[in-house]
Each structure stands twice: as structure tokens, then as C-alpha cells.
Coordinates of C-alpha atoms and ligand atoms in Angstrom, one line a residue:
X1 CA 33.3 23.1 9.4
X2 CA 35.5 19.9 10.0
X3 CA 34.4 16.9 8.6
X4 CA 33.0 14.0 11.4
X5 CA 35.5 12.7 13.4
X6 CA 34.3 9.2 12.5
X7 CA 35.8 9.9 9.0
X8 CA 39.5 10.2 9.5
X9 CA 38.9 6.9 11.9
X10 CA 36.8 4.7 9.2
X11 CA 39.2 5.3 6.4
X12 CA 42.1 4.6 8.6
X13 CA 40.7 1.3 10.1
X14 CA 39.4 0.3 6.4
X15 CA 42.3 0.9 4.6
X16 CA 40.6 3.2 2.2
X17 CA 42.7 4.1 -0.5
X18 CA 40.2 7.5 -1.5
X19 CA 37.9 8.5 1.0
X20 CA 34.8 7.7 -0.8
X21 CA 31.2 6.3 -0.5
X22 CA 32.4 3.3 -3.7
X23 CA 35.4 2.7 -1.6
X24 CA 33.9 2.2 1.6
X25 CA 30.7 0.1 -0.4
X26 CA 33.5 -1.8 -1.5
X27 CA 35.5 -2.5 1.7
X28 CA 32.1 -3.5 3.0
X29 CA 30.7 -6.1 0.3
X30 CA 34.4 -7.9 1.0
X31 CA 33.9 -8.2 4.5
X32 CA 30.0 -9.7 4.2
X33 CA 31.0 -12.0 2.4
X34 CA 33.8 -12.8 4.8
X35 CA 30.9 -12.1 7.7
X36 CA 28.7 -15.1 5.6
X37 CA 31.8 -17.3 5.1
X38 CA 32.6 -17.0 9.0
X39 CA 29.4 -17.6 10.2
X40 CA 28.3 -20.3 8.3
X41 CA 31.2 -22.5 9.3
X42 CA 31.5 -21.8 12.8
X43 CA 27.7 -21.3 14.2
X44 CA 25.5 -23.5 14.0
X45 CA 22.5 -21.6 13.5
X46 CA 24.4 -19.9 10.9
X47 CA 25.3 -23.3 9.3
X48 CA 21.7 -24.3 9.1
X49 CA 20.1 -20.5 8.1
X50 CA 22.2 -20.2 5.5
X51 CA 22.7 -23.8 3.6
X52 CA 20.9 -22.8 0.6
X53 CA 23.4 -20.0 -0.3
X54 CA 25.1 -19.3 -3.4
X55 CA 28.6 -18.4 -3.1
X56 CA 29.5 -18.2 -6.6
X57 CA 26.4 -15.4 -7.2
X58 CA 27.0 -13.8 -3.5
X59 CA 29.3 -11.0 -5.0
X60 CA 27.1 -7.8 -5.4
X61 CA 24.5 -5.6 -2.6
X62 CA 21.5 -7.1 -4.3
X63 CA 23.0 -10.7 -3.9
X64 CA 23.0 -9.9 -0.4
X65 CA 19.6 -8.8 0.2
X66 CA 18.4 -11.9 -0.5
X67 CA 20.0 -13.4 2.6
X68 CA 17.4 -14.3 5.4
X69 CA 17.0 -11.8 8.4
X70 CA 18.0 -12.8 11.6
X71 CA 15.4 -11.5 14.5
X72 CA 15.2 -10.9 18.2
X73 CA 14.0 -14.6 18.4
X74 CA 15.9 -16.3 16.7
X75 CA 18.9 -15.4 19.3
X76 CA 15.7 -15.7 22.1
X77 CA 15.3 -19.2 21.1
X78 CA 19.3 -20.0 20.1
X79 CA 21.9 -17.8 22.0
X80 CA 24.7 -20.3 22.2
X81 CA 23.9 -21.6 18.4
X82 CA 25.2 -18.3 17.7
X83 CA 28.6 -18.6 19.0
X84 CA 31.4 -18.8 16.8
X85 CA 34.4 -18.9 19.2
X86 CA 35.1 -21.4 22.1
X87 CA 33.4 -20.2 25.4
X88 CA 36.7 -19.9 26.8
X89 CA 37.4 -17.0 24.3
X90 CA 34.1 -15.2 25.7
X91 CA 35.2 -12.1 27.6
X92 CA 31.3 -11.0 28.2
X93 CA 28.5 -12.4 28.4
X94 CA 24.8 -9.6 28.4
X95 CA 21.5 -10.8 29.2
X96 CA 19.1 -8.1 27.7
X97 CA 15.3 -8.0 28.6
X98 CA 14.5 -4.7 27.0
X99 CA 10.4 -6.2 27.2
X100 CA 10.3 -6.6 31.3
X101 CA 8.9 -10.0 30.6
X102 CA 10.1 -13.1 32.2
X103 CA 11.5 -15.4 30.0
X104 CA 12.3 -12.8 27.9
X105 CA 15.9 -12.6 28.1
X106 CA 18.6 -12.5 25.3
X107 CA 22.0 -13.6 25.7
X108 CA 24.5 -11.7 23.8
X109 CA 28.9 -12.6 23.7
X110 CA 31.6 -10.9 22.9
X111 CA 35.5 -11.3 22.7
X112 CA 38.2 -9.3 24.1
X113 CA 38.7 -8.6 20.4
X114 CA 34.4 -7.4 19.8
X115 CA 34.7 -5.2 23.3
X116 CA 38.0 -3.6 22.0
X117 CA 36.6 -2.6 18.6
X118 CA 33.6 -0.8 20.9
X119 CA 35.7 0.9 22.7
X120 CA 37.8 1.9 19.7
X121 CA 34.2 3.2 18.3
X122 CA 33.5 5.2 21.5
X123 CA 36.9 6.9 21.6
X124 CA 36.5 8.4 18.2
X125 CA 32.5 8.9 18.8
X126 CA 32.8 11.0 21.8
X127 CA 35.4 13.3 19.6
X128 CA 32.3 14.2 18.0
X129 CA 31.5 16.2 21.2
X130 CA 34.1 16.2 24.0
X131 CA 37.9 16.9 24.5
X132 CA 41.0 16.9 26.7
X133 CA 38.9 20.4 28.6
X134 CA 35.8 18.4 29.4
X135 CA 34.8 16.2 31.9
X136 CA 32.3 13.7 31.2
X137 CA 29.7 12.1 33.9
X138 CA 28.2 8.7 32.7
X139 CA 24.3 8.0 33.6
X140 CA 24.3 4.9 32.4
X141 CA 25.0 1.3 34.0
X142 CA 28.5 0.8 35.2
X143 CA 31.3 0.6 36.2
X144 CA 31.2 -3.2 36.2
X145 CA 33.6 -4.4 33.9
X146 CA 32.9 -4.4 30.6
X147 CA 29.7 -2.4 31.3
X148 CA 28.7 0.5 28.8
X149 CA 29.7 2.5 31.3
X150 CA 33.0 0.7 31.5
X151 CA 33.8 0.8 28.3
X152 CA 33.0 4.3 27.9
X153 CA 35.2 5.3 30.5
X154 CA 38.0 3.4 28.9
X155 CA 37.4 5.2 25.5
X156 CA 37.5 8.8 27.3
X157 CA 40.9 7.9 28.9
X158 CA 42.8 7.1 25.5
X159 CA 41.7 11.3 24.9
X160 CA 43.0 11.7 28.4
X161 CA 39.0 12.7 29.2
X162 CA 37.9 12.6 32.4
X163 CA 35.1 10.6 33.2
X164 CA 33.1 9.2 36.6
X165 CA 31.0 6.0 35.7
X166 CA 28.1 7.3 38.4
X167 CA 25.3 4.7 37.0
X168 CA 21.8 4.8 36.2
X169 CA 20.2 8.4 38.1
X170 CA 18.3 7.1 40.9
X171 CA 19.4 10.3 43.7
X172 CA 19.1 13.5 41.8
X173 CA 20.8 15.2 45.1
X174 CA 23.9 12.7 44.4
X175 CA 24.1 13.3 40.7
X176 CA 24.0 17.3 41.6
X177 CA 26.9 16.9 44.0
X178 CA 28.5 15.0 42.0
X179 CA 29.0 17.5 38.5
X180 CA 29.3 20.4 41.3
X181 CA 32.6 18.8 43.0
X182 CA 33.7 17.6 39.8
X183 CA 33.5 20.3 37.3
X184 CA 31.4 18.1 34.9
X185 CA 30.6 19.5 31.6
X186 CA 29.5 16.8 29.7
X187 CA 26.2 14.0 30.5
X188 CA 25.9 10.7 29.1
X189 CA 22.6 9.0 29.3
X190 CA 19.1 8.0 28.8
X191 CA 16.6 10.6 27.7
X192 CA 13.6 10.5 30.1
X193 CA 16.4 10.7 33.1
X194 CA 18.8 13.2 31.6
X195 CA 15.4 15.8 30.9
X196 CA 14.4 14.6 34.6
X197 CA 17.8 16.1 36.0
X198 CA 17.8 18.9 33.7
X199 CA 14.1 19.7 35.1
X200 CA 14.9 19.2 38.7
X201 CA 18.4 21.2 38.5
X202 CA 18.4 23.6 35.9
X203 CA 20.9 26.1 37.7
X204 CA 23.2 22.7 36.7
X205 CA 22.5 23.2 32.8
X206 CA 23.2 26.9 33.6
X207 CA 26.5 26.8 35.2
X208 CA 28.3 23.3 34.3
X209 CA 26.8 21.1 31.4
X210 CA 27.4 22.3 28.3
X211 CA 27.1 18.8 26.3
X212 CA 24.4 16.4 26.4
X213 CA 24.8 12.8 24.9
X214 CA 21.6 11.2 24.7
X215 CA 21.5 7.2 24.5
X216 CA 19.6 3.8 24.4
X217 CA 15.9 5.3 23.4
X218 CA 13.9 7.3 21.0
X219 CA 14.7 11.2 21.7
X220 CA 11.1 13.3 21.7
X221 CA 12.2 16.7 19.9
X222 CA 10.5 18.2 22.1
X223 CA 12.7 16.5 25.2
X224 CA 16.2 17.7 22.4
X225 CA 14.2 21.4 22.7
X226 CA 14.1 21.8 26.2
X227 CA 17.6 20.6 27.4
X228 CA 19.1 22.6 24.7
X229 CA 18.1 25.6 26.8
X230 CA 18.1 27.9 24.4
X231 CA 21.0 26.6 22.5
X232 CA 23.3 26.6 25.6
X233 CA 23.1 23.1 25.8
X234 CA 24.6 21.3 22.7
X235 CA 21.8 18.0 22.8
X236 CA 24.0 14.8 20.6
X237 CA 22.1 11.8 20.1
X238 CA 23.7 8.3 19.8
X239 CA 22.0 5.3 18.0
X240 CA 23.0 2.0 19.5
X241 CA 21.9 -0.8 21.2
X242 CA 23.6 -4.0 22.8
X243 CA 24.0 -6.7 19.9
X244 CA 25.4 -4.1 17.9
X245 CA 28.2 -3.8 20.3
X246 CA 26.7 -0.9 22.2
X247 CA 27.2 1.4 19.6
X248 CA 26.1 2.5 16.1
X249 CA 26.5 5.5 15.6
X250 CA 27.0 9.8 16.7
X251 CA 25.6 13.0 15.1
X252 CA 28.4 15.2 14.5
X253 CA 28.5 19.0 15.5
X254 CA 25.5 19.6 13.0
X255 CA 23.2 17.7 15.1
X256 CA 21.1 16.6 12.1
X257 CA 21.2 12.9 12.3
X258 CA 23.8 10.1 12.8
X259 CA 27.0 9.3 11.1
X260 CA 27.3 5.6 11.8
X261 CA 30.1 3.3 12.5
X262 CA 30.5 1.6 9.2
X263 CA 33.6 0.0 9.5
X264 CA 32.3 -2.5 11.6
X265 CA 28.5 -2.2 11.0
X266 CA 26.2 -2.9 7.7
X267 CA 23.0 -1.2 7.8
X268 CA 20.3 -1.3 5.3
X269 CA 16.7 0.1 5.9
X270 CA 13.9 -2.1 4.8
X271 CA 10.1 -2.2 4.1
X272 CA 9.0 -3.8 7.1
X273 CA 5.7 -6.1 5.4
X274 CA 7.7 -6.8 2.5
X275 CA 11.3 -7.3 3.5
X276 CA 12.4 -5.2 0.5
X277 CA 15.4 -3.0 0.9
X278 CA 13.7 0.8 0.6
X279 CA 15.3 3.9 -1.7
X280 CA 17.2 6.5 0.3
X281 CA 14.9 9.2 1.5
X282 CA 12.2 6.2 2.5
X283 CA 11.3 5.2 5.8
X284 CA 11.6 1.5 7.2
X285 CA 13.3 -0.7 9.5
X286 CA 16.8 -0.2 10.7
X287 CA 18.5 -3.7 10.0
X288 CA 22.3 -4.0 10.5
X289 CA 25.3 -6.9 9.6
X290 CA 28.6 -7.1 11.7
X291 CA 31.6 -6.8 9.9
X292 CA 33.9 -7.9 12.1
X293 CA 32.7 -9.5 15.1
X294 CA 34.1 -12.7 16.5
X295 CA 31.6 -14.5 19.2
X296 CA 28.5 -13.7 17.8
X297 CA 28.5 -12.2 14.2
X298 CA 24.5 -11.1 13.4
X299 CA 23.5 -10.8 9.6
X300 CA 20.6 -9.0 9.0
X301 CA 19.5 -8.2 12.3
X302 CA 16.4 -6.5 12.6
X303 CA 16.4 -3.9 14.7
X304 CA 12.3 -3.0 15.2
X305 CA 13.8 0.6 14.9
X306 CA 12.4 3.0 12.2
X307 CA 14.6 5.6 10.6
X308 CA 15.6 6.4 7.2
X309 CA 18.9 7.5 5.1
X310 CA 19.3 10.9 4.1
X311 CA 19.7 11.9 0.7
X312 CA 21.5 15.5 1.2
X313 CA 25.2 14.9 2.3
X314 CA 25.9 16.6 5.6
X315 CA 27.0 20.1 6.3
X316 CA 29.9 18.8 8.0
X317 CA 31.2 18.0 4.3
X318 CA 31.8 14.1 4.8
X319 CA 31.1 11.3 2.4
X320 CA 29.8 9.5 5.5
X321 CA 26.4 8.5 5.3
X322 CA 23.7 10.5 7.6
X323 CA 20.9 8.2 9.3
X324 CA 17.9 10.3 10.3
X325 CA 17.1 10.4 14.8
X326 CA 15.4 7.2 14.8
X327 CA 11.7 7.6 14.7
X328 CA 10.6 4.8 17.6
X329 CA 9.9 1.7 17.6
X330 CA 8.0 0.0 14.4
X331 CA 5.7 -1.5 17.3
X332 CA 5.1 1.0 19.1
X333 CA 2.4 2.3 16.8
X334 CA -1.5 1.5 17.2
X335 CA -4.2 1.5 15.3
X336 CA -7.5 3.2 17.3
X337 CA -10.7 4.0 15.2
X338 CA -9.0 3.8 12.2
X339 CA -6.1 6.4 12.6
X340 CA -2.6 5.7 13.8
X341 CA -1.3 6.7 16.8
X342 CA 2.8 6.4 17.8
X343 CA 4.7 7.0 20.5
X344 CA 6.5 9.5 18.6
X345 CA 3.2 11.8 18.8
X346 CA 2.7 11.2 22.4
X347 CA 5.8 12.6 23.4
X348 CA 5.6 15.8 21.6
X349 CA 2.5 16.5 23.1
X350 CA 3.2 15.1 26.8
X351 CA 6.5 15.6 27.1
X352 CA 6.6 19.3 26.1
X353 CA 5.1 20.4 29.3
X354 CA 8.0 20.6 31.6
X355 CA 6.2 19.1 34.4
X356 CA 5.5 15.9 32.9
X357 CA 8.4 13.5 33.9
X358 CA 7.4 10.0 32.2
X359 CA 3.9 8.6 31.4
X360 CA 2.8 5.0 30.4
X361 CA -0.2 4.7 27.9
X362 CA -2.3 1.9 27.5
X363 CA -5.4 0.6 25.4
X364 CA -8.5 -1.1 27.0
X365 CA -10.9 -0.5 25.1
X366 CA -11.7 0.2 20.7
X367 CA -12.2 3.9 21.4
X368 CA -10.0 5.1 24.0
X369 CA -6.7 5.5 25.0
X370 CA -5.6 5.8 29.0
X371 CA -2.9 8.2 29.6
X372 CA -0.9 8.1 33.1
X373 CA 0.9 10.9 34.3
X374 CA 3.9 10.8 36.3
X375 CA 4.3 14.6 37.3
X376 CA 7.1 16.5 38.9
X377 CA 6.9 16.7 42.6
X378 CA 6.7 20.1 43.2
X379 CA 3.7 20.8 40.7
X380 CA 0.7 21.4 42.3
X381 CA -1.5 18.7 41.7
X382 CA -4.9 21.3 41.6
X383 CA -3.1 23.5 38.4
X384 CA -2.6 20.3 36.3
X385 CA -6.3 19.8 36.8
X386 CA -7.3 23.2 35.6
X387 CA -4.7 24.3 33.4
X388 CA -2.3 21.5 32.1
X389 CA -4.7 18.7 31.7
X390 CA -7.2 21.0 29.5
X391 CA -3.8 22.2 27.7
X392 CA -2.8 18.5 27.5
X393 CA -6.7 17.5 26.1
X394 CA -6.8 20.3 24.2
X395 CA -3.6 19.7 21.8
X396 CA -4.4 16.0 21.5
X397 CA -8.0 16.7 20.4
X398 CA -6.2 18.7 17.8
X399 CA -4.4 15.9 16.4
X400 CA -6.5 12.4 16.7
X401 CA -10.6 11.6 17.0
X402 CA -10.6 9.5 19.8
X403 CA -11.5 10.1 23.7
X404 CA -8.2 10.4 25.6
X405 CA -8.6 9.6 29.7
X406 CA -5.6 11.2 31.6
X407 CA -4.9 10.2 35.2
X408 CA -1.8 11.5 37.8
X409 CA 0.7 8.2 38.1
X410 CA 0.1 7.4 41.8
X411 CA 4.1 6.5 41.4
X412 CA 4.0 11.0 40.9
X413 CA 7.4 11.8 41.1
X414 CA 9.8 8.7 40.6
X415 CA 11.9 9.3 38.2
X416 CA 11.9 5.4 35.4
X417 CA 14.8 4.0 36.8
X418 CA 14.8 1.2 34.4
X419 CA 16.7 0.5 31.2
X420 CA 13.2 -1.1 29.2
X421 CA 12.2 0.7 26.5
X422 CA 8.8 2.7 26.7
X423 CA 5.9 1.4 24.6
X424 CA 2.5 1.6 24.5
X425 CA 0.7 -1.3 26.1
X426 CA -2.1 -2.2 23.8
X427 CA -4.2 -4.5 26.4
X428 CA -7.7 -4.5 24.0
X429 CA -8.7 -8.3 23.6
X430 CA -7.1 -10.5 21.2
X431 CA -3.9 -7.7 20.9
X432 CA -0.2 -8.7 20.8
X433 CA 1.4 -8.3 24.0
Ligands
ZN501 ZN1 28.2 15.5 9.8

């Protein structure tokens, strides 16, 4: 088996002398430091966050973990303190609102130089699954410039890799069509609407897509189990999201958890009460460092992801470092008559009857949770109530104490159209939105 792609690409943009896990820690703790030198004289939030430092100590890991984390607010509140170029050198600007709340919104810059380094990451990334035979269909936004889908597109033509930018799935018929006409073997997208297509069309997974590259949210194993099809679908998962540049990292052909791009990234997994980086093995919160970003460098960004490292190297036979699927959201967990309930659960038990499209799940009261379903249109609304709603009761009953109340979504059969990422809504007095 041949070693990640990523590999050959990260020792040849690092320089490294030996491919090795000290040379690459190495290459890394230079350009931190060069990350913390940058920032703090060009940004002003940067300037102010990190005055107390001290350079002449700031030469080892540990050193570094004593730097401040930067959060989600912080850039809510300060965007364009941020900003270490002149505007005029801004290529992009992205305003994210990955809550749905007003007010909400994060502003994010790049460079021409940041966008190219993405795309750089994207072109060896999709190596990971595609080549020159495949042809590649994007279900994510685009083709705007500089959009993911952009960027993607730009990536798969430097491999001379067909690809049609056709946007977020809103026409199933269209999207059909579209990998019929085109000979597409290869998807791109977000989970809930890739498994929505794959549900509505099989006979596409049968004939035509081969390759599935799931993006932007958690990935339910039990969604990975049923577009595999058997294991004639090959399911990839990418970890990324928008302030790292789009992307983070790939799963190789092993499919057992990421490879990530650490020539230009810094991850670290932490406790998430006490801040304290966590042993391999461990779980905690994704937080990640740019190494070489221009407009908008971010130190020890915390993600609200939770993953952890794995200890055994890959089968692939890299020294890369393997990140484990990301787990959900840290927040998306609640606590209900003393047990914890995740999203994570949910979706192995809702989402592993095939004609369950999406659900939302929210908390009203201290003893039960309230479960909309959003089924497939062509179920027959009388079988869920006898057969997959006991199923459905049946399995959580299994699993957690409380009273569950499950309802049919009056929205039955649209398919989540929207990039925000699912949570539970815990609407019990005195909870955090
Ligand atoms: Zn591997």
C-alpha cells in the first residue's frame, strides 16, 4: 500500500531533509514562532493578546501551550483587528454564520497567496481519491470565485480532473442528469445531502459514483455504512472548515481517519474545562495554529470540534499523523436526567433507517426530548407509525432513560439545503442558546 499522498507533498513544501515525525515537529515549532512574531507585529488584536509573551523562553511545544486561545468571538467581536496585510492585498473576504443567528456573522480574509496554498492543499488532497479517469461533481457552494467550489475546481484541473462546480443539491432530478450526461464518478459534498441523493437515486451509486468525498459536518457511521453500498462506494471524509482555509485534512485509501495538512496547519487536541493539551489516544477539542497565512494568521483556534490522535501509525505506512472522524461538536451534547445525550447517538439511531432524511431535536422540558422527522417522500406515512417509529422508540429506549416524543417534520421531504451545522436546540429555561 502507497504511503498518503499528502506525504510526498508535505516534505516537499517543508523542506524536510528525512521524512520524519522530529523533522516535521521541528519545521513546525520554527514556523510558530515565526506565526507569533508575525502576528504580534502586524494585528492588532494580536499585538494586545499576546504582550505578555516571552520570546526568549518561547522555543519548545510546552512553551507554546501556554499561549492564549483565540475563539469564535474573539474574531465575532474583532474581524479586521485580525488583519495583518493592507485591505488592498485582500483577495477574499467570507462571512460565516454556521449558528443561523443574526448578528452572528464572522468575517474571515485571505490573500492571493492564503487561497493559493488551499488550493495547493486540495490538489494533493483529492490524490487521495481521484485521478486523470475520474470525473468529479461538486455539491458544495460555487462556482463564485474563490468559492470552495472554486477552488476545488482549480485544484482538480492542475491533475487534469474533470470537475462541474453544480452547487449546493437543491433539484435531485438536476443533480441526476447531471452525473448521467457527464460520466461522473466522483461526489463532493455535505453528508445529510450526499445520503439524500444516494437515497433518492441509488441506480446512480450503482452505475456511476464510485467515490464519495464527504465535507463540512460530522459523518454518522451509520450515513458512511449506507453510501458505501456494500463497499462499492469508497465513503472519504475531509475535516475542514473556513478559517482554516477550507481545508484540514483527507483520509487516505484506509479510510480510518484523517491525515492532516501539517505544513500549513498546527493542531493540538485539548481538555476542553481545563485548557490542557491531552496525551495521544485522549479525546478533546480540535484546536489548530496557521503556519503560514498572511491576512489573518489564527493561534490557537478553537475549533468546538472533538476528535482525538491516534496512537497506531496508519496502514498506509506514513509517519503522517492520523486524526480520528471527528466525533461532533463539543456542544452538541446535553445533559437530560442525569445521562448524556450527543448528537453523535442520535444519528446512529435515526439516521440508520433509510427513510429518515434529516431530523431536528430539541429540549422543552427536564425529562424529555422532542424528535422531528423529516421522512422521504415516498414512505408511507401509516408504516412509519406502526413499524419505524416503534423500531425508532424501541432502540432509543435501549440506550437512554428518558421519554422520547417523535413527530413527522411538516417540512417531510425537503431535503436541508443549508450550510449551518446541525445541533440540538436545548430550549429548557435558563439553557444556552
Ligand atoms: Zn494513511
Amino acid at each position: 500500500m502507497k504511503p498518503t499522498p499528502l506525504e510526498s507533498w508535505i516534505i516537499e513544501r517543508t523542506r524536510l531533509e528525512t521524512p520524519s515525525q522530529e523533522a516535521l515537529k521541528a519545521y513546525q515549532l520554527d514556523r510558530l514562532k515565526a506565526t507569533l512574531q508575525y502576528a504580534q507585529s502586524r494585528s492588532r488584536f494580536y499585538h494586545e493578546r499576546l504582550k505578555g509573551i516571552d520570546w526568549d523562553t518561547m522555543d519548545s511545544f510546552k512553551a507554546f501551550e501556554t499561549v492564549a486561545f483565540t475563539t469564535p468571538e474573539d474574531i465575532r467581536h474583532n474581524a479586521y483587528d485580525f488583519l495583518c496585510v493592507p485591505t488592498h492585498e485582500i483577495e477574499r473576504i467570507v462571512t460565516l454564520n454556521t449558528s443561523g443567528t443574526t448578528g452572528d456573522e464572522k468575517r474571515l480574509f485571505f490573500t492571493h497567496e492564503d487561497l493559493e496554498t488551499t488550493i495547493d492543499f486540495f490538489h494533493y488532497g483529492m490524490r487521495c481519491l481521484v485521478d486523470e479517469n475520474d470525473k468529479v461533481m461538486v455539491l458544495l457552494p460555487g462556482p463564485s470565485f474563490a468559492s470552495i467550489g472554486d477552488l476545488l475546481k482549480k485544484a482538480l484541473q492542475r491533475s487534469r480532473i474533470e470537475c462541474i462546480v453544480h452547487g449546493i443539491l437543491d433539484d435531485v432530478e438536476a443533480a441526476a442528469a447531471c452525473i448521467f450526461q457527464n460520466g461522473i464518478t466522483c461526489i463532493v459534498g455535505i453528508p445529510m445531502q450526499v445520503a439524500y441523493l444516494s437515497r433518492m437515486k441509488p441506480e446512480l451509486f450503482d452505475t456511476h459514483i464510485k467515490k464519495v468525498l464527504l465535507s463540512t459536518d460530522y459523518v454518522a457511521d451509520a450515513l458512511v455504512k449506507s453510501l458505501s453500498r456494500n463497499g462499492t462506494c469508497q465513503v472519504f471524509n475531509h475535516y475542514g472548515m473556513t478559517e482554516m482555509g477550507y481545508g484540514g485534512g483527507v483520509e487516505c485509501d484506509c479510510l480510518s481517519g484523517y491525515h492532516l495538512r501539517e505544513n500549513d496547519l498546527y493542531f493540538e487536541i485539548v481538555d476542553p474545562i481545563t485548557g490542557k493539551v491531552v496525551e495521544d489516544g485522549t479525546y478533546g477539542e480540535v484546536v489548530f495554529t496557521t503556519l503560514n497565512r498572511q491576512a489573518m494568521p489564527l493561534i490557537r483556534y478553537k475549533t468546538g470540534d472533538k476528535a482525538r490522535f491516534l496512537e497506531e501509525p496508519c496502514a498506509c505506512g506514513t509517519f503522517l499523523r492520523r486524526m480520528e472522524k471527528v466525533r461532533g461538536r463539543i456542544e452538541n451534547t446535553l445533559s437530560l436526567e442525569g445521562q448524556e445525550i450527543t448528537l453523535r447517538d442520535l444519528d446512529e439511531i435515526f439516521l440508520a433507517y433509510e427513510s429518515v432524511i434529516d431530523y431536528r431535536v430539541a429540549c422543552y422540558d427536564p425529562k424529555r426530548l422532542h424528535v422531528n422527522l423529516v421522512l422521504d417522500k415516498n414512505s408511507d406515512t401509516k408504516a412509519f407509525q406502526n413499524t419505524i417509529e416503534k423500531h425508532l422508540r424501541m432502540r432509543f429506549q435501549s440506550k437512554f432513560d428518558f421519554e422520547i416524543e417523535i413527530e413527522e417534520d411538516d417540512r417531510s421531504s425537503k431535503i436541508t439545503r443549508s450550510m449551518i451545522k446541525r445541533k440540538i436546540h436545548d430550549c429548557r429555561q435558563g439553557a444556552k442558546r
